[in-house]
Structures are given as C-alpha cells and as structure tokens.
Amino acid sequence: MSGPDGRAQYVAIITDGNGRWAQSRDLPVAEGHKAGADVVKARLRDAVELGVKELTVYSFSTENWSRSAEEVTALMRMFSERIIGETPELKAEGVRMRFIGRRDRVAGALLEQMDWAEAETAQNDTITLFIAFNYGGRAEILDAAARFDGEGGEEAFRKLLYAPEMHDPDLVIRTSGEQRTSNFLLWQAAYSEWVFRDELWPDFSREAFEASLNEYQERTRRFGGR
C-alpha cells in the first residue's frame, strides 16, 4: 500500500550490473560486487529519508551458483565480511535485517552469521531490509506449496512464504537496462509497478532512486479494476 502522499513504502530492487560495471573499468568482477554492496548501504539510508518502510534487494539467486567457482567464492566471502562488519552499524541505525531464500548449499558458518544478524536487529523498526540470498521466486512458491494443505486460500499460502510479514512491493526497480523479472518475488510482485533504469547498479545514485519513486507516484494502480 502506498503512503498517504502516494509514495511507495515497500520497494524491491534487482541490483543488476555489478559485473559489467567492473569489466567496463578493467576491474575484477569482485570489485563490482563490492561497489554494488556499498551502493546498497547508501540507498538503504536514502530509503529511510524518503519514507520507504521495506527495501528488498536481490543479492544472490538460486541460478547464480552456475557462475564461476571463483566468483561465487568471492561473493560468499564478501557477504560474510559485510554481515560481520556492518550489522552493528545497521543495528544502531534502526535497520531490521531479514534474509529470504533457501538455506541449502550455504556454508554453515555463513548461515550462523545470517541468523546472528537477524537476531541482533530483530527489534528495530526504522526500516526492514530484506536480503534475497540464494533466492528464487519459483523455489519460494514450490517450498510453500510443499507445505500447503489446500485450506485457507491465498492468505494461508502467504504464511508459508519465506517472509510472511513482507508486504507486497509497491514498486520493483531493475537497473542495467534489462527488462525482465529474473525469477524475483514472483508471488509478491504480481501487482507491483516496475521501473527499469539504464544505470548499472554501482552507478544507481540517490537521484536515480528519487526519479524512480517519482515515476511510481505518477502512476495509477488499479489492481485489475477500472
């Protein structure tokens, strides 16, 4: 649901383009992911100032395991370092952290760090940062369907998703000029508005974020009605 001024309160982002950003600068792909992680933190802080209550970022998909072992290893190392290093400051800023996705294939030590970060920030309510990690929309629906007994309709089914408390995003943003959903929040984004931006994710500035929110505000959502 939009805020009283028509602003998006629940925003999700497909943070696409880290690898291309690095390659265009003759840098290792890992440097692109580091730059992208810095932008996630910066835009999270902007989101608080812009009235966003939930921000969901697509950090690692179930399909990303097909990338080179070197890139996956570097990504996992970076996730671990970021969780350990940044959770205390995010906690101090009132950010609640939630990781959504499958837990298989993720190293036990990293899973413990994710659980620790969630527990450390569980009482915060300034903004919730949902991190879609080892996440796939089809996987989420399949996992919920496996536990669904057919009773209670959509609301009962929703309670079986990875984060039942997550609101459906008002707005989904995708960077890097690509225009596809990439298996992201297939259930939750059924009626979301989409904005596609040309910037590669590390170049996604506050101004680009505000422009996306303003574009959303100019639209009329009908949810199938007139």
Coordinates of C-alpha atoms in Angstrom, one line a residue:
M1 CA 0.0 0.0 0.0
S2 CA 1.3 3.4 -0.9
G3 CA 1.8 6.1 1.7
P4 CA -0.7 8.9 2.2
D5 CA 1.2 11.1 -0.3
G6 CA 1.1 8.3 -2.9
R7 CA 4.8 7.5 -2.3
A8 CA 6.0 3.9 -2.4
Q9 CA 6.5 2.5 1.1
Y10 CA 7.6 -1.0 0.0
V11 CA 10.3 -1.2 -2.6
A12 CA 12.3 -4.0 -4.1
I13 CA 15.3 -3.8 -6.4
I14 CA 17.0 -6.1 -8.8
T15 CA 20.6 -4.8 -8.3
D16 CA 21.8 -5.7 -11.8
G17 CA 25.1 -4.7 -13.5
N18 CA 27.9 -5.2 -11.0
G19 CA 29.9 -7.4 -13.3
R20 CA 29.5 -5.2 -16.3
W21 CA 30.5 -2.1 -14.2
A22 CA 33.7 -3.8 -13.2
Q23 CA 34.5 -5.1 -16.7
S24 CA 34.0 -1.6 -18.2
R25 CA 36.7 -0.4 -15.8
D26 CA 39.1 -3.3 -16.4
L27 CA 38.5 -4.4 -12.8
P28 CA 37.9 -7.9 -11.3
V29 CA 34.2 -8.8 -11.1
A30 CA 34.6 -9.0 -7.3
E31 CA 35.3 -5.2 -7.3
G32 CA 32.0 -4.7 -9.0
H33 CA 30.2 -6.6 -6.3
K34 CA 32.0 -4.6 -3.6
A35 CA 31.0 -1.4 -5.2
G36 CA 27.4 -2.7 -5.5
A37 CA 27.3 -3.6 -1.8
D38 CA 28.4 0.0 -1.0
V39 CA 25.5 1.3 -3.1
V40 CA 23.0 -1.0 -1.3
K41 CA 24.0 0.6 2.0
A42 CA 23.9 4.1 0.6
R43 CA 20.5 3.7 -1.0
L44 CA 19.2 2.0 2.2
R45 CA 20.0 5.1 4.1
D46 CA 18.3 7.2 1.4
A47 CA 15.3 4.9 1.6
V48 CA 14.8 5.8 5.3
E49 CA 14.9 9.5 4.4
L50 CA 12.5 9.0 1.5
G51 CA 9.8 7.3 3.7
V52 CA 10.4 3.7 2.5
K53 CA 9.5 1.1 5.2
E54 CA 10.7 -2.1 3.5
L55 CA 13.5 -2.5 1.0
T56 CA 14.2 -5.8 -0.6
V57 CA 17.4 -6.4 -2.6
Y58 CA 18.2 -9.3 -4.9
S59 CA 21.7 -10.2 -3.8
F60 CA 22.2 -13.8 -4.9
S61 CA 19.8 -16.0 -6.8
T62 CA 19.4 -19.8 -6.9
E63 CA 20.7 -19.6 -10.5
N64 CA 23.9 -17.6 -9.6
W65 CA 25.5 -20.9 -8.4
S66 CA 26.2 -21.5 -12.1
R67 CA 28.7 -18.7 -12.2
S68 CA 32.4 -19.5 -11.9
A69 CA 33.6 -21.0 -8.6
E70 CA 36.0 -18.0 -8.2
E71 CA 33.2 -15.5 -8.4
V72 CA 30.9 -17.5 -6.1
T73 CA 33.6 -17.9 -3.5
A74 CA 34.4 -14.2 -3.6
L75 CA 30.8 -13.3 -3.2
M76 CA 30.3 -15.6 -0.2
R77 CA 33.5 -14.2 1.4
M78 CA 32.1 -10.6 0.8
F79 CA 28.7 -11.5 2.2
S80 CA 30.4 -12.8 5.4
E81 CA 32.6 -9.8 5.8
R82 CA 29.7 -7.4 5.2
I83 CA 27.4 -9.1 7.7
I84 CA 30.1 -9.2 10.4
G85 CA 31.3 -5.7 9.8
E86 CA 28.0 -3.8 9.0
T87 CA 25.4 -5.4 11.3
P88 CA 26.4 -3.3 14.3
E89 CA 26.0 0.0 12.5
L90 CA 22.8 -1.1 10.8
K91 CA 21.5 -2.1 14.2
A92 CA 22.4 1.3 15.6
E93 CA 20.5 3.0 12.7
G94 CA 17.3 1.0 13.4
V95 CA 17.5 -1.3 10.4
R96 CA 15.9 -4.7 10.8
M97 CA 17.6 -7.4 8.7
R98 CA 15.9 -10.4 7.2
F99 CA 17.4 -13.0 4.8
I100 CA 15.0 -14.7 2.4
G101 CA 15.8 -17.8 0.3
R102 CA 16.8 -21.4 0.6
R103 CA 19.4 -22.3 3.2
D104 CA 20.8 -25.3 1.3
R105 CA 24.2 -25.0 -0.3
V106 CA 25.1 -22.1 2.0
A107 CA 28.0 -22.8 4.3
G108 CA 27.1 -23.4 8.0
A109 CA 29.3 -20.5 9.2
L110 CA 27.6 -18.0 6.9
L111 CA 24.2 -19.3 8.0
E112 CA 25.1 -18.7 11.6
Q113 CA 26.2 -15.2 10.7
M114 CA 22.9 -14.5 8.9
D115 CA 20.9 -15.8 11.9
W116 CA 23.0 -13.6 14.2
A117 CA 22.4 -10.5 12.1
E118 CA 18.6 -11.2 12.2
A119 CA 18.6 -11.7 15.9
E120 CA 20.7 -8.6 16.6
T121 CA 18.3 -6.4 14.6
A122 CA 15.0 -8.1 15.3
Q123 CA 13.6 -5.3 17.5
N124 CA 14.4 -2.5 15.0
D125 CA 11.6 -0.8 13.2
T126 CA 13.0 2.2 11.3
I127 CA 13.2 0.1 8.1
T128 CA 13.3 -3.6 7.2
L129 CA 16.0 -4.7 4.8
F130 CA 15.1 -8.0 3.1
I131 CA 18.1 -9.6 1.5
A132 CA 17.1 -12.2 -1.1
F133 CA 20.0 -14.6 -0.8
N134 CA 20.1 -18.0 -2.5
Y135 CA 16.6 -16.9 -3.6
G136 CA 14.4 -17.8 -6.4
G137 CA 10.7 -16.9 -6.8
R138 CA 9.8 -20.3 -8.2
A139 CA 11.7 -22.0 -5.4
E140 CA 9.8 -20.0 -2.9
I141 CA 6.5 -21.0 -4.3
L142 CA 7.5 -24.6 -4.6
D143 CA 8.7 -24.7 -1.0
A144 CA 5.4 -23.1 0.2
A145 CA 3.3 -25.4 -1.9
A146 CA 5.0 -28.5 -0.5
R147 CA 3.7 -27.4 3.0
F148 CA 0.3 -26.1 1.8
D149 CA -2.7 -28.3 2.7
G150 CA -5.1 -26.5 0.3
E151 CA -7.1 -24.8 3.0
G152 CA -7.4 -21.1 3.7
G153 CA -6.7 -19.7 0.2
E154 CA -4.1 -17.1 -0.6
E155 CA -3.7 -15.8 2.9
A156 CA -2.9 -19.2 4.3
F157 CA -0.5 -19.8 1.4
R158 CA 1.2 -16.4 2.1
K159 CA 2.0 -17.5 5.6
L160 CA 4.2 -20.3 4.1
L161 CA 6.4 -17.9 2.1
Y162 CA 9.9 -17.2 3.3
A163 CA 8.9 -13.9 5.0
P164 CA 5.2 -13.9 5.6
E165 CA 5.4 -10.4 7.2
M166 CA 6.8 -8.9 4.0
H167 CA 4.4 -6.5 2.2
D168 CA 3.9 -6.9 -1.5
P169 CA 6.2 -4.3 -3.0
D170 CA 4.6 -1.2 -4.4
L171 CA 7.5 -0.7 -6.7
V172 CA 10.2 -3.0 -8.2
I173 CA 13.2 -1.3 -9.7
R174 CA 15.6 -3.0 -12.1
T175 CA 18.9 -1.5 -13.1
S176 CA 21.3 -2.0 -16.0
G177 CA 18.8 -1.6 -18.8
E178 CA 17.5 -5.2 -18.7
Q179 CA 13.7 -5.6 -18.7
R180 CA 12.8 -9.0 -17.2
T181 CA 11.7 -10.3 -13.7
S182 CA 14.6 -12.8 -13.4
N183 CA 12.6 -15.1 -11.0
F184 CA 12.3 -12.3 -8.4
L185 CA 9.4 -12.1 -5.9
L186 CA 7.0 -13.8 -8.4
W187 CA 4.2 -14.1 -5.8
Q188 CA 4.7 -10.8 -4.1
A189 CA 5.2 -8.7 -7.2
A190 CA 2.0 -9.8 -9.0
Y191 CA 0.6 -6.3 -9.0
S192 CA 3.7 -4.2 -8.4
E193 CA 4.7 -1.3 -10.6
W194 CA 8.0 -1.8 -12.4
V195 CA 10.6 0.9 -13.2
F196 CA 13.5 -0.1 -15.4
R197 CA 16.7 2.1 -15.2
D198 CA 19.7 2.1 -17.6
E199 CA 22.3 2.7 -14.9
L200 CA 24.4 -0.2 -13.8
W201 CA 23.8 -0.9 -10.2
P202 CA 27.0 0.7 -8.8
D203 CA 26.0 3.9 -10.6
F204 CA 22.5 4.0 -9.2
S205 CA 22.5 7.3 -7.3
R206 CA 20.1 8.9 -4.9
E207 CA 18.9 11.0 -7.8
A208 CA 18.1 7.9 -9.8
F209 CA 16.3 6.4 -6.8
E210 CA 14.2 9.5 -6.3
A211 CA 13.4 9.6 -10.0
S212 CA 12.1 6.0 -9.8
L213 CA 10.0 6.8 -6.8
N214 CA 8.6 9.9 -8.5
E215 CA 7.8 7.8 -11.6
Y216 CA 5.8 5.4 -9.4
Q217 CA 4.0 8.3 -7.8
E218 CA 2.7 9.5 -11.1
R219 CA 1.1 6.2 -11.9
T220 CA -2.4 4.9 -11.1
R221 CA -2.7 1.4 -9.6
R222 CA -5.9 -0.3 -10.4
F223 CA -5.2 -4.0 -9.3
G224 CA -7.4 -5.2 -12.2
G225 CA -10.2 -2.7 -11.8
R226 CA -11.0 0.5 -13.6

